[in-house]
Amino acid sequence: AIWPLTGVDALDVRGPIAADATIAGHLGEPQISGIVRATGARLEAAALGTTITAIDMEGRFSGPSLTIVRFSGKAGNGSLSGSGRVSLTDAEGFTADLKAQLSNALMLKTDTLRAAVSGPATIKLNRDGGVIGGDVRIDSARYQLGTTPAEQVPVLKVREIGVRPPTGRAPVSTETQWSLNVHAVARSRFNVRGLGLDSDWGADVRITGPATEPEITGRATLARGTYDFSGKTFRLDRGEIRFTGDYPPNPSIDIQATANVQGLTAVLNIGGSAFKPEIVFTSTPALPEDEVLSRLLFGSSVTDLSAPEALQLAAAVAQLRGGNGGGLNPINALRRATGLDRLRVNGADKTTGRGTSVAAGKYIGRNVYVELATDAKGYTATQIEVSLTRWLSVLSSVASQGSNRVSVRVSKDY
């Protein structure tokens, strides 16, 4: 019940406190002598998602101020420790100057970004607000691409009829405005996920501005990673993410990835922004984009597609051009909902006795692909593809009608 008296609403502090002190002087400038200790306390900053637990603190009162001799606590899997000074005079208001040393401390945890850091950090608080600063190393961080902010609920102007308007001066808000001034560097532990991307990056960023709407500037460069498109895994060759200070963070993206498929090297280029990425496919040897997509989506040339497959290809091309595909792409929507890597409709094949069938496939690990096809009339087929190297694969097919076979696929770029 003591913490709300400080007027620092951005932080919530709870826990047992033991004190032995003598208080004299005036309320505006108390003269206090004695000691204070806290064990097992908890601090939470909701705007940052920061939670510090198991706080141990020892302080000494001297006149109108409290000197914090030491404090320590746990933040996620890490810890922090430090010291500082807090002023209790009415002339200065509630001010604080704290210095801490972080060790893999989880200090940022929001829907889109979380980070554990090490290094020196400061907290300064005065009448104008608080500032959290530091020059830290990012031990681990994760940024989630494609997470859009929640819609803001509008505030309606309401006039109550028959109610006398309030008189006198409106109360002054005591809510503390917190801001950030943090420089953070990561070598290769900045993980970026979402929209098919799973990658590790090095980063050099600066986080400034209000804590409720932080501005992130700087860049992240690719260390390693993969990108999944329609069940095909691309290896990331280069990449850069540039944060420009927007809130919510909407960095620009420049990523290139490659994958070997059906006798060619498919090249994927991702540009644009995190909320609206632009994807372009090229290949070596050079082929039209619809041909590259056909081999990625269906494992065959565009000239060999059935009518349902051609419809899916048209929807995929439309989506890359900036459209949503509308009702043209229900199969892809079903594939995402079921968690499959590939879902397609095959035309009838008289040579094998197969009618129009549905084929569903899933990657087991990175090198084994299993697919089951059925026409609901008695025909079923199971195919397993094992990638031994980047150019050599073994395919095994077992069907209820027709011949069973084992084959070897060899591909070479030239």
mmCIF file of C-alpha atoms in Angstrom:
data_model
loop_
_atom_site.group_PDB
_atom_site.id
_atom_site.type_symbol
_atom_site.label_atom_id
_atom_site.label_comp_id
_atom_site.label_asym_id
_atom_site.label_seq_id
_atom_site.Cartn_x
_atom_site.Cartn_y
_atom_site.Cartn_z
ATOM 1 C CA ALA A 1 0.000 0.000 0.000
ATOM 2 C CA ILE A 2 3.001 2.357 0.287
ATOM 3 C CA TRP A 3 4.116 2.446 -3.370
ATOM 4 C CA PRO A 4 1.089 4.372 -4.799
ATOM 5 C CA LEU A 5 2.082 7.319 -2.569
ATOM 6 C CA THR A 6 5.105 7.882 -4.827
ATOM 7 C CA GLY A 7 2.879 8.705 -7.816
ATOM 8 C CA VAL A 8 4.981 6.469 -10.108
ATOM 9 C CA ASP A 9 2.140 4.701 -11.912
ATOM 10 C CA ALA A 10 4.254 3.166 -14.694
ATOM 11 C CA LEU A 11 5.821 0.772 -12.182
ATOM 12 C CA ASP A 12 4.150 -1.588 -9.762
ATOM 13 C CA VAL A 13 6.254 -2.583 -6.739
ATOM 14 C CA ARG A 14 5.114 -5.151 -4.191
ATOM 15 C CA GLY A 15 6.711 -7.114 -1.403
ATOM 16 C CA PRO A 16 7.664 -7.093 2.294
ATOM 17 C CA ILE A 17 9.704 -4.186 3.659
ATOM 18 C CA ALA A 18 11.528 -4.011 7.019
ATOM 19 C CA ALA A 19 12.534 -0.552 8.287
ATOM 20 C CA ASP A 20 14.049 1.003 11.408
ATOM 21 C CA ALA A 21 14.061 4.790 11.074
ATOM 22 C CA THR A 22 13.614 8.054 12.928
ATOM 23 C CA ILE A 23 11.658 10.811 11.152
ATOM 24 C CA ALA A 24 11.873 14.498 12.110
ATOM 25 C CA GLY A 25 11.687 17.933 10.431
ATOM 26 C CA HIS A 26 8.965 19.121 8.056
ATOM 27 C CA LEU A 27 6.797 17.120 5.687
ATOM 28 C CA GLY A 28 8.244 19.030 2.728
ATOM 29 C CA GLU A 29 11.804 18.174 3.742
ATOM 30 C CA PRO A 30 11.865 15.315 6.214
ATOM 31 C CA GLN A 31 14.996 14.433 8.131
ATOM 32 C CA ILE A 32 15.222 10.678 8.280
ATOM 33 C CA SER A 33 17.858 8.416 9.727
ATOM 34 C CA GLY A 34 17.816 4.660 9.786
ATOM 35 C CA ILE A 35 17.857 1.625 7.532
ATOM 36 C CA VAL A 36 15.438 -0.220 5.259
ATOM 37 C CA ARG A 37 15.546 -3.693 3.793
ATOM 38 C CA ALA A 38 13.375 -5.651 1.332
ATOM 39 C CA THR A 39 13.516 -9.365 0.574
ATOM 40 C CA GLY A 40 11.551 -11.173 -2.127
ATOM 41 C CA ALA A 41 9.970 -8.054 -3.604
ATOM 42 C CA ARG A 42 8.620 -7.746 -7.165
ATOM 43 C CA LEU A 43 8.721 -4.915 -9.719
ATOM 44 C CA GLU A 44 6.649 -4.836 -12.899
ATOM 45 C CA ALA A 45 6.644 -2.333 -15.785
ATOM 46 C CA ALA A 46 3.599 -3.245 -17.881
ATOM 47 C CA ALA A 47 4.501 -0.979 -20.819
ATOM 48 C CA LEU A 48 7.771 -2.857 -21.391
ATOM 49 C CA GLY A 49 6.617 -6.268 -20.236
ATOM 50 C CA THR A 50 9.447 -6.192 -17.693
ATOM 51 C CA THR A 51 9.095 -8.236 -14.521
ATOM 52 C CA ILE A 52 11.829 -8.356 -11.872
ATOM 53 C CA THR A 53 11.352 -10.865 -9.066
ATOM 54 C CA ALA A 54 13.212 -11.984 -5.931
ATOM 55 C CA ILE A 55 14.367 -8.408 -5.297
ATOM 56 C CA ASP A 56 16.702 -7.956 -2.329
ATOM 57 C CA MET A 57 17.459 -4.368 -1.332
ATOM 58 C CA GLU A 58 19.342 -2.627 1.471
ATOM 59 C CA GLY A 59 19.180 1.133 1.972
ATOM 60 C CA ARG A 60 20.102 3.881 4.450
ATOM 61 C CA PHE A 61 18.206 7.086 5.146
ATOM 62 C CA SER A 62 20.244 10.276 5.417
ATOM 63 C CA GLY A 63 18.342 13.528 5.754
ATOM 64 C CA PRO A 64 15.796 13.912 2.935
ATOM 65 C CA SER A 65 17.143 11.101 0.795
ATOM 66 C CA LEU A 66 17.468 7.344 0.668
ATOM 67 C CA THR A 67 20.732 5.822 -0.468
ATOM 68 C CA ILE A 68 20.243 2.330 -1.868
ATOM 69 C CA VAL A 69 23.437 0.574 -0.902
ATOM 70 C CA ARG A 70 22.653 -2.466 -3.002
ATOM 71 C CA PHE A 71 19.826 -4.199 -4.776
ATOM 72 C CA SER A 72 19.559 -7.372 -6.833
ATOM 73 C CA GLY A 73 16.849 -9.359 -8.569
ATOM 74 C CA LYS A 74 15.956 -11.873 -11.258
ATOM 75 C CA ALA A 75 14.632 -10.988 -14.719
ATOM 76 C CA GLY A 76 13.642 -14.046 -16.717
ATOM 77 C CA ASN A 77 16.595 -16.440 -16.688
ATOM 78 C CA GLY A 78 19.010 -13.600 -15.937
ATOM 79 C CA SER A 79 19.729 -11.215 -13.106
ATOM 80 C CA LEU A 80 20.625 -7.621 -12.278
ATOM 81 C CA SER A 81 22.273 -5.747 -9.421
ATOM 82 C CA GLY A 82 23.141 -2.169 -8.590
ATOM 83 C CA SER A 83 22.767 0.835 -6.315
ATOM 84 C CA GLY A 84 21.339 4.356 -6.362
ATOM 85 C CA ARG A 85 19.750 7.326 -4.625
ATOM 86 C CA VAL A 86 16.151 8.420 -4.097
ATOM 87 C CA SER A 87 15.148 11.943 -3.025
ATOM 88 C CA LEU A 88 12.165 12.402 -0.716
ATOM 89 C CA THR A 89 11.977 16.211 -0.565
ATOM 90 C CA ASP A 90 8.895 18.073 -1.697
ATOM 91 C CA ALA A 91 11.084 20.641 -3.458
ATOM 92 C CA GLU A 92 12.611 18.042 -5.787
ATOM 93 C CA GLY A 93 9.597 15.776 -5.897
ATOM 94 C CA PHE A 94 10.089 12.034 -5.969
ATOM 95 C CA THR A 95 13.350 11.656 -7.905
ATOM 96 C CA ALA A 96 15.594 8.680 -8.377
ATOM 97 C CA ASP A 97 18.948 7.902 -9.935
ATOM 98 C CA LEU A 98 19.679 4.185 -10.150
ATOM 99 C CA LYS A 99 22.528 2.311 -11.826
ATOM 100 C CA ALA A 100 22.418 -1.397 -12.546
ATOM 101 C CA GLN A 101 24.509 -4.113 -14.117
ATOM 102 C CA LEU A 102 22.466 -6.589 -16.176
ATOM 103 C CA SER A 103 23.374 -10.199 -16.884
ATOM 104 C CA ASN A 104 21.165 -11.932 -19.481
ATOM 105 C CA ALA A 105 18.212 -10.075 -17.970
ATOM 106 C CA LEU A 106 14.859 -10.215 -19.787
ATOM 107 C CA MET A 107 14.066 -6.506 -19.954
ATOM 108 C CA LEU A 108 11.686 -6.305 -22.924
ATOM 109 C CA LYS A 109 8.740 -8.608 -23.521
ATOM 110 C CA THR A 110 5.989 -7.441 -25.880
ATOM 111 C CA ASP A 111 3.852 -9.129 -28.536
ATOM 112 C CA THR A 112 6.383 -8.374 -31.288
ATOM 113 C CA LEU A 113 9.728 -8.044 -29.525
ATOM 114 C CA ARG A 114 11.471 -9.595 -26.541
ATOM 115 C CA ALA A 115 15.096 -9.243 -25.516
ATOM 116 C CA ALA A 116 17.490 -10.432 -22.808
ATOM 117 C CA VAL A 117 20.517 -8.179 -22.380
ATOM 118 C CA SER A 118 23.754 -7.709 -20.451
ATOM 119 C CA GLY A 119 25.634 -4.536 -19.606
ATOM 120 C CA PRO A 120 25.217 -1.246 -17.714
ATOM 121 C CA ALA A 121 21.814 0.404 -17.460
ATOM 122 C CA THR A 122 20.430 3.511 -15.737
ATOM 123 C CA ILE A 123 17.050 4.687 -14.474
ATOM 124 C CA LYS A 124 16.541 8.395 -13.874
ATOM 125 C CA LEU A 125 13.293 9.848 -12.553
ATOM 126 C CA ASN A 126 12.273 13.475 -11.981
ATOM 127 C CA ARG A 127 9.228 15.726 -12.217
ATOM 128 C CA ASP A 128 9.250 15.571 -16.020
ATOM 129 C CA GLY A 129 9.235 11.780 -16.143
ATOM 130 C CA GLY A 130 11.582 8.854 -16.190
ATOM 131 C CA VAL A 131 14.305 7.747 -18.587
ATOM 132 C CA ILE A 132 15.612 4.197 -18.954
ATOM 133 C CA GLY A 133 19.011 4.153 -20.630
ATOM 134 C CA GLY A 134 21.865 1.798 -21.316
ATOM 135 C CA ASP A 135 24.561 0.570 -23.650
ATOM 136 C CA VAL A 136 23.974 -3.162 -23.648
ATOM 137 C CA ARG A 137 24.750 -6.391 -25.447
ATOM 138 C CA ILE A 138 21.809 -8.472 -26.666
ATOM 139 C CA ASP A 139 22.272 -12.014 -25.382
ATOM 140 C CA SER A 140 19.100 -13.240 -27.069
ATOM 141 C CA ALA A 141 16.205 -11.510 -28.784
ATOM 142 C CA ARG A 142 13.196 -12.428 -30.884
ATOM 143 C CA TYR A 143 11.214 -10.276 -33.270
ATOM 144 C CA GLN A 144 7.911 -11.544 -34.689
ATOM 145 C CA LEU A 145 7.226 -10.444 -38.262
ATOM 146 C CA GLY A 146 3.702 -9.816 -39.506
ATOM 147 C CA THR A 147 2.151 -9.029 -36.113
ATOM 148 C CA THR A 148 -0.100 -6.037 -36.623
ATOM 149 C CA PRO A 149 -1.145 -3.834 -33.709
ATOM 150 C CA ALA A 150 -4.563 -4.153 -32.170
ATOM 151 C CA GLU A 151 -7.154 -1.691 -33.381
ATOM 152 C CA GLN A 152 -7.471 1.382 -31.222
ATOM 153 C CA VAL A 153 -10.830 1.731 -29.517
ATOM 154 C CA PRO A 154 -12.222 5.199 -30.285
ATOM 155 C CA VAL A 155 -13.174 7.467 -27.388
ATOM 156 C CA LEU A 156 -16.643 8.909 -27.905
ATOM 157 C CA LYS A 157 -17.575 12.361 -26.668
ATOM 158 C CA VAL A 158 -20.512 11.950 -24.325
ATOM 159 C CA ARG A 159 -22.653 14.749 -22.878
ATOM 160 C CA GLU A 160 -24.893 13.729 -20.002
ATOM 161 C CA ILE A 161 -28.142 15.675 -19.982
ATOM 162 C CA GLY A 162 -29.305 17.007 -16.610
ATOM 163 C CA VAL A 163 -25.903 16.643 -14.908
ATOM 164 C CA ARG A 164 -24.282 19.779 -13.507
ATOM 165 C CA PRO A 165 -20.797 20.309 -15.005
ATOM 166 C CA PRO A 166 -17.911 20.058 -12.535
ATOM 167 C CA THR A 167 -16.500 23.259 -11.121
ATOM 168 C CA GLY A 168 -13.017 24.210 -10.007
ATOM 169 C CA ARG A 169 -9.669 23.203 -11.402
ATOM 170 C CA ALA A 170 -9.294 19.767 -12.896
ATOM 171 C CA PRO A 171 -6.958 17.474 -10.961
ATOM 172 C CA VAL A 172 -3.436 17.204 -12.303
ATOM 173 C CA SER A 173 -2.443 13.739 -13.487
ATOM 174 C CA THR A 174 0.469 12.256 -11.575
ATOM 175 C CA GLU A 175 1.125 9.477 -14.075
ATOM 176 C CA THR A 176 4.817 9.217 -14.848
ATOM 177 C CA GLN A 177 5.845 9.420 -18.500
ATOM 178 C CA TRP A 178 8.661 6.977 -19.190
ATOM 179 C CA SER A 179 11.001 7.166 -22.153
ATOM 180 C CA LEU A 180 13.843 5.018 -23.472
ATOM 181 C CA ASN A 181 17.390 5.743 -24.582
ATOM 182 C CA VAL A 182 19.020 2.364 -25.135
ATOM 183 C CA HIS A 183 21.791 1.345 -27.529
ATOM 184 C CA ALA A 184 21.900 -2.410 -28.113
ATOM 185 C CA VAL A 185 24.294 -4.594 -30.097
ATOM 186 C CA ALA A 186 23.884 -8.283 -30.977
ATOM 187 C CA ARG A 187 26.390 -10.460 -32.808
ATOM 188 C CA SER A 188 24.125 -13.254 -34.042
ATOM 189 C CA ARG A 189 21.472 -13.894 -31.374
ATOM 190 C CA PHE A 190 18.665 -11.727 -32.781
ATOM 191 C CA ASN A 191 16.067 -14.259 -33.950
ATOM 192 C CA VAL A 192 13.491 -13.075 -36.509
ATOM 193 C CA ARG A 193 10.459 -15.284 -37.136
ATOM 194 C CA GLY A 194 7.161 -15.111 -38.960
ATOM 195 C CA LEU A 195 5.827 -15.090 -42.524
ATOM 196 C CA GLY A 196 7.791 -18.311 -43.172
ATOM 197 C CA LEU A 197 11.082 -16.849 -41.958
ATOM 198 C CA ASP A 198 13.224 -18.436 -39.235
ATOM 199 C CA SER A 199 16.601 -16.737 -38.998
ATOM 200 C CA ASP A 200 19.356 -15.366 -36.775
ATOM 201 C CA TRP A 201 20.765 -11.884 -37.226
ATOM 202 C CA GLY A 202 23.390 -9.557 -35.905
ATOM 203 C CA ALA A 203 22.007 -6.165 -34.936
ATOM 204 C CA ASP A 204 23.001 -2.653 -33.976
ATOM 205 C CA VAL A 205 19.900 -0.719 -32.920
ATOM 206 C CA ARG A 206 18.907 2.240 -30.792
ATOM 207 C CA ILE A 207 15.591 2.287 -28.914
ATOM 208 C CA THR A 208 14.329 5.771 -28.019
ATOM 209 C CA GLY A 209 11.120 7.667 -27.377
ATOM 210 C CA PRO A 210 8.149 6.935 -25.099
ATOM 211 C CA ALA A 211 8.095 3.500 -23.515
ATOM 212 C CA THR A 212 4.512 2.969 -24.683
ATOM 213 C CA GLU A 213 5.482 3.754 -28.309
ATOM 214 C CA PRO A 214 9.219 3.053 -28.635
ATOM 215 C CA GLU A 215 11.090 4.042 -31.784
ATOM 216 C CA ILE A 216 13.653 1.533 -33.070
ATOM 217 C CA THR A 217 16.341 2.667 -35.484
ATOM 218 C CA GLY A 218 19.318 0.798 -36.871
ATOM 219 C CA ARG A 219 19.771 -2.393 -38.818
ATOM 220 C CA ALA A 220 20.073 -6.136 -38.542
ATOM 221 C CA THR A 221 22.249 -8.238 -40.879
ATOM 222 C CA LEU A 222 21.782 -11.912 -41.631
ATOM 223 C CA ALA A 223 23.869 -14.552 -39.857
ATOM 224 C CA ARG A 224 21.977 -17.682 -40.957
ATOM 225 C CA GLY A 225 18.453 -18.875 -41.586
ATOM 226 C CA THR A 226 15.788 -20.479 -43.772
ATOM 227 C CA TYR A 227 12.557 -19.420 -45.427
ATOM 228 C CA ASP A 228 9.666 -21.845 -46.013
ATOM 229 C CA PHE A 229 7.473 -21.358 -49.061
ATOM 230 C CA SER A 230 4.766 -23.915 -49.853
ATOM 231 C CA GLY A 231 6.645 -26.659 -48.024
ATOM 232 C CA LYS A 232 9.944 -25.913 -49.766
ATOM 233 C CA THR A 233 12.826 -24.725 -47.599
ATOM 234 C CA PHE A 234 14.994 -21.936 -48.981
ATOM 235 C CA ARG A 235 18.468 -21.232 -47.642
ATOM 236 C CA LEU A 236 19.009 -17.564 -46.842
ATOM 237 C CA ASP A 237 22.065 -16.217 -48.665
ATOM 238 C CA ARG A 238 21.964 -12.563 -47.630
ATOM 239 C CA GLY A 239 19.644 -10.263 -45.780
ATOM 240 C CA GLU A 240 19.219 -6.912 -44.117
ATOM 241 C CA ILE A 241 16.405 -5.500 -41.983
ATOM 242 C CA ARG A 242 16.391 -1.732 -41.503
ATOM 243 C CA PHE A 243 14.447 -0.238 -38.599
ATOM 244 C CA THR A 244 13.369 3.312 -39.378
ATOM 245 C CA GLY A 245 11.752 4.446 -36.125
ATOM 246 C CA ASP A 246 8.137 3.612 -36.976
ATOM 247 C CA TYR A 247 5.696 2.529 -34.296
ATOM 248 C CA PRO A 248 4.653 -0.202 -34.307
ATOM 249 C CA PRO A 249 7.989 -1.336 -35.777
ATOM 250 C CA ASN A 250 7.594 -1.850 -39.519
ATOM 251 C CA PRO A 251 11.138 -2.351 -40.793
ATOM 252 C CA SER A 252 12.106 -2.558 -44.449
ATOM 253 C CA ILE A 253 13.326 -5.955 -45.648
ATOM 254 C CA ASP A 254 15.926 -7.012 -48.207
ATOM 255 C CA ILE A 255 16.403 -10.790 -48.236
ATOM 256 C CA GLN A 256 17.588 -13.262 -50.870
ATOM 257 C CA ALA A 257 17.250 -17.037 -50.593
ATOM 258 C CA THR A 258 17.828 -20.031 -52.895
ATOM 259 C CA ALA A 259 16.591 -23.598 -53.195
ATOM 260 C CA ASN A 260 17.244 -26.418 -55.665
ATOM 261 C CA VAL A 261 14.044 -27.782 -57.193
ATOM 262 C CA GLN A 262 13.212 -29.731 -60.359
ATOM 263 C CA GLY A 263 16.472 -29.129 -62.198
ATOM 264 C CA LEU A 264 16.885 -25.447 -61.421
ATOM 265 C CA THR A 265 17.979 -23.098 -58.665
ATOM 266 C CA ALA A 266 15.009 -21.025 -57.518
ATOM 267 C CA VAL A 267 15.920 -17.572 -56.204
ATOM 268 C CA LEU A 268 13.557 -15.846 -53.799
ATOM 269 C CA ASN A 269 13.805 -12.103 -53.203
ATOM 270 C CA ILE A 270 11.819 -10.534 -50.355
ATOM 271 C CA GLY A 271 11.545 -6.761 -50.180
ATOM 272 C CA GLY A 272 9.093 -4.163 -48.974
ATOM 273 C CA SER A 273 8.150 -3.883 -45.307
ATOM 274 C CA ALA A 274 7.397 -6.336 -42.505
ATOM 275 C CA PHE A 275 3.654 -5.655 -42.677
ATOM 276 C CA LYS A 276 3.536 -5.836 -46.490
ATOM 277 C CA PRO A 277 6.400 -7.895 -47.894
ATOM 278 C CA GLU A 278 6.974 -8.087 -51.650
ATOM 279 C CA ILE A 279 8.086 -11.479 -52.993
ATOM 280 C CA VAL A 280 9.677 -12.051 -56.396
ATOM 281 C CA PHE A 281 10.876 -15.397 -57.827
ATOM 282 C CA THR A 282 13.652 -15.833 -60.372
ATOM 283 C CA SER A 283 15.748 -18.856 -61.314
ATOM 284 C CA THR A 284 18.979 -20.189 -62.786
ATOM 285 C CA PRO A 285 18.625 -21.027 -65.641
ATOM 286 C CA ALA A 286 16.243 -18.115 -66.210
ATOM 287 C CA LEU A 287 12.585 -19.126 -66.440
ATOM 288 C CA PRO A 288 9.288 -17.199 -66.192
ATOM 289 C CA GLU A 289 7.999 -16.706 -62.657
ATOM 290 C CA ASP A 290 4.920 -18.878 -63.226
ATOM 291 C CA GLU A 291 7.182 -21.747 -64.340
ATOM 292 C CA VAL A 292 9.332 -21.384 -61.223
ATOM 293 C CA LEU A 293 6.221 -21.329 -59.025
ATOM 294 C CA SER A 294 4.790 -24.364 -60.805
ATOM 295 C CA ARG A 295 7.883 -26.403 -59.989
ATOM 296 C CA LEU A 296 7.867 -25.166 -56.391
ATOM 297 C CA LEU A 297 4.165 -25.764 -55.759
ATOM 298 C CA PHE A 298 3.544 -28.937 -57.772
ATOM 299 C CA GLY A 299 6.969 -30.357 -58.651
ATOM 300 C CA SER A 300 6.276 -30.222 -62.400
ATOM 301 C CA SER A 301 6.368 -27.854 -65.353
ATOM 302 C CA VAL A 302 3.490 -25.463 -65.976
ATOM 303 C CA THR A 303 2.721 -27.333 -69.207
ATOM 304 C CA ASP A 304 1.992 -30.519 -67.239
ATOM 305 C CA LEU A 305 -0.476 -29.006 -64.777
ATOM 306 C CA SER A 306 -4.050 -30.171 -64.474
ATOM 307 C CA ALA A 307 -6.891 -27.664 -64.527
ATOM 308 C CA PRO A 308 -7.209 -27.524 -60.691
ATOM 309 C CA GLU A 309 -3.444 -27.068 -60.358
ATOM 310 C CA ALA A 310 -3.456 -24.296 -62.962
ATOM 311 C CA LEU A 311 -6.147 -22.544 -60.902
ATOM 312 C CA GLN A 312 -3.986 -22.762 -57.775
ATOM 313 C CA LEU A 313 -0.991 -21.435 -59.716
ATOM 314 C CA ALA A 314 -3.022 -18.463 -60.946
ATOM 315 C CA ALA A 315 -4.059 -17.704 -57.363
ATOM 316 C CA ALA A 316 -0.436 -17.876 -56.171
ATOM 317 C CA VAL A 317 0.739 -15.522 -58.924
ATOM 318 C CA ALA A 318 -2.107 -13.099 -58.102
ATOM 319 C CA GLN A 319 -1.120 -13.149 -54.456
ATOM 320 C CA LEU A 320 2.500 -12.313 -55.303
ATOM 321 C CA ARG A 321 1.266 -9.416 -57.412
ATOM 322 C CA GLY A 322 -0.325 -7.863 -54.328
ATOM 323 C CA GLY A 323 -3.764 -9.449 -54.332
ATOM 324 C CA ASN A 324 -5.233 -11.872 -51.847
ATOM 325 C CA GLY A 325 -6.426 -14.410 -54.361
ATOM 326 C CA GLY A 326 -9.956 -13.974 -53.010
ATOM 327 C CA GLY A 327 -11.994 -17.100 -53.510
ATOM 328 C CA LEU A 328 -9.506 -18.482 -56.041
ATOM 329 C CA ASN A 329 -7.301 -20.101 -53.416
ATOM 330 C CA PRO A 330 -9.414 -22.190 -51.015
ATOM 331 C CA ILE A 331 -7.024 -25.152 -51.269
ATOM 332 C CA ASN A 332 -4.092 -23.108 -50.002
ATOM 333 C CA ALA A 333 -6.227 -21.805 -47.144
ATOM 334 C CA LEU A 334 -7.131 -25.396 -46.221
ATOM 335 C CA ARG A 335 -3.443 -26.394 -46.421
ATOM 336 C CA ARG A 336 -2.511 -23.685 -43.914
ATOM 337 C CA ALA A 337 -5.400 -24.596 -41.606
ATOM 338 C CA THR A 338 -4.427 -28.289 -41.522
ATOM 339 C CA GLY A 339 -0.713 -27.650 -41.124
ATOM 340 C CA LEU A 340 0.238 -29.516 -44.310
ATOM 341 C CA ASP A 341 3.246 -28.519 -46.389
ATOM 342 C CA ARG A 342 1.574 -29.329 -49.705
ATOM 343 C CA LEU A 343 -2.058 -29.918 -50.719
ATOM 344 C CA ARG A 344 -3.063 -30.255 -54.367
ATOM 345 C CA VAL A 345 -5.723 -31.659 -56.675
ATOM 346 C CA ASN A 346 -4.529 -33.999 -59.429
ATOM 347 C CA GLY A 347 -6.376 -34.714 -62.643
ATOM 348 C CA ALA A 348 -7.395 -38.206 -63.714
ATOM 349 C CA ASP A 349 -4.732 -40.548 -65.135
ATOM 350 C CA LYS A 350 -6.033 -43.452 -67.257
ATOM 351 C CA THR A 351 -2.652 -45.219 -67.375
ATOM 352 C CA THR A 352 -2.660 -45.795 -63.615
ATOM 353 C CA GLY A 353 -6.434 -46.049 -63.186
ATOM 354 C CA ARG A 354 -6.472 -42.990 -60.985
ATOM 355 C CA GLY A 355 -9.441 -40.649 -60.970
ATOM 356 C CA THR A 356 -9.346 -37.002 -59.937
ATOM 357 C CA SER A 357 -7.498 -37.184 -56.628
ATOM 358 C CA VAL A 358 -6.338 -35.125 -53.682
ATOM 359 C CA ALA A 359 -2.677 -35.312 -52.613
ATOM 360 C CA ALA A 360 -1.504 -34.190 -49.161
ATOM 361 C CA GLY A 361 2.160 -34.003 -48.212
ATOM 362 C CA LYS A 362 4.306 -33.183 -45.199
ATOM 363 C CA TYR A 363 8.034 -32.751 -44.669
ATOM 364 C CA ILE A 364 9.482 -34.935 -41.898
ATOM 365 C CA GLY A 365 12.588 -33.021 -41.017
ATOM 366 C CA ARG A 366 14.384 -31.159 -43.782
ATOM 367 C CA ASN A 367 15.235 -34.081 -46.078
ATOM 368 C CA VAL A 368 12.243 -36.465 -46.060
ATOM 369 C CA TYR A 369 8.927 -35.694 -47.789
ATOM 370 C CA VAL A 370 5.890 -38.017 -47.495
ATOM 371 C CA GLU A 371 2.781 -37.642 -49.658
ATOM 372 C CA LEU A 372 -0.522 -39.556 -49.711
ATOM 373 C CA ALA A 373 -2.911 -39.357 -52.668
ATOM 374 C CA THR A 374 -6.450 -40.796 -53.015
ATOM 375 C CA ASP A 375 -9.372 -40.450 -55.425
ATOM 376 C CA ALA A 376 -11.982 -41.762 -52.923
ATOM 377 C CA LYS A 377 -12.777 -44.608 -55.368
ATOM 378 C CA GLY A 378 -10.261 -47.146 -54.142
ATOM 379 C CA TYR A 379 -7.069 -45.706 -55.547
ATOM 380 C CA THR A 380 -4.401 -44.697 -53.029
ATOM 381 C CA ALA A 381 -0.712 -43.977 -53.445
ATOM 382 C CA THR A 382 2.065 -43.169 -51.016
ATOM 383 C CA GLN A 383 5.261 -41.458 -52.144
ATOM 384 C CA ILE A 384 8.404 -40.881 -50.082
ATOM 385 C CA GLU A 385 11.233 -38.636 -51.258
ATOM 386 C CA VAL A 386 14.563 -38.635 -49.414
ATOM 387 C CA SER A 387 17.084 -35.934 -50.306
ATOM 388 C CA LEU A 388 20.544 -37.431 -49.863
ATOM 389 C CA THR A 389 22.423 -34.378 -51.129
ATOM 390 C CA ARG A 390 21.545 -31.109 -52.837
ATOM 391 C CA TRP A 391 21.594 -32.917 -56.222
ATOM 392 C CA LEU A 392 20.620 -36.524 -55.408
ATOM 393 C CA SER A 393 17.213 -37.787 -54.199
ATOM 394 C CA VAL A 394 15.642 -41.248 -53.842
ATOM 395 C CA LEU A 395 11.894 -41.599 -54.549
ATOM 396 C CA SER A 396 9.738 -44.555 -53.529
ATOM 397 C CA SER A 397 6.085 -44.908 -54.609
ATOM 398 C CA VAL A 398 3.548 -47.549 -53.531
ATOM 399 C CA ALA A 399 0.073 -47.551 -55.169
ATOM 400 C CA SER A 400 -3.014 -49.726 -54.694
ATOM 401 C CA GLN A 401 -3.316 -49.932 -58.493
ATOM 402 C CA GLY A 402 -0.503 -50.038 -61.017
ATOM 403 C CA SER A 403 3.174 -50.676 -60.402
ATOM 404 C CA ASN A 404 5.259 -49.819 -57.371
ATOM 405 C CA ARG A 405 8.595 -48.218 -58.065
ATOM 406 C CA VAL A 406 11.818 -46.855 -56.627
ATOM 407 C CA SER A 407 13.722 -44.220 -58.597
ATOM 408 C CA VAL A 408 16.681 -41.897 -58.301
ATOM 409 C CA ARG A 409 16.536 -38.219 -59.202
ATOM 410 C CA VAL A 410 19.715 -36.409 -60.159
ATOM 411 C CA SER A 411 19.718 -32.631 -60.756
ATOM 412 C CA LYS A 412 22.543 -30.356 -61.819
ATOM 413 C CA ASP A 413 22.694 -26.628 -62.414
ATOM 414 C CA TYR A 414 24.528 -25.558 -65.558
#
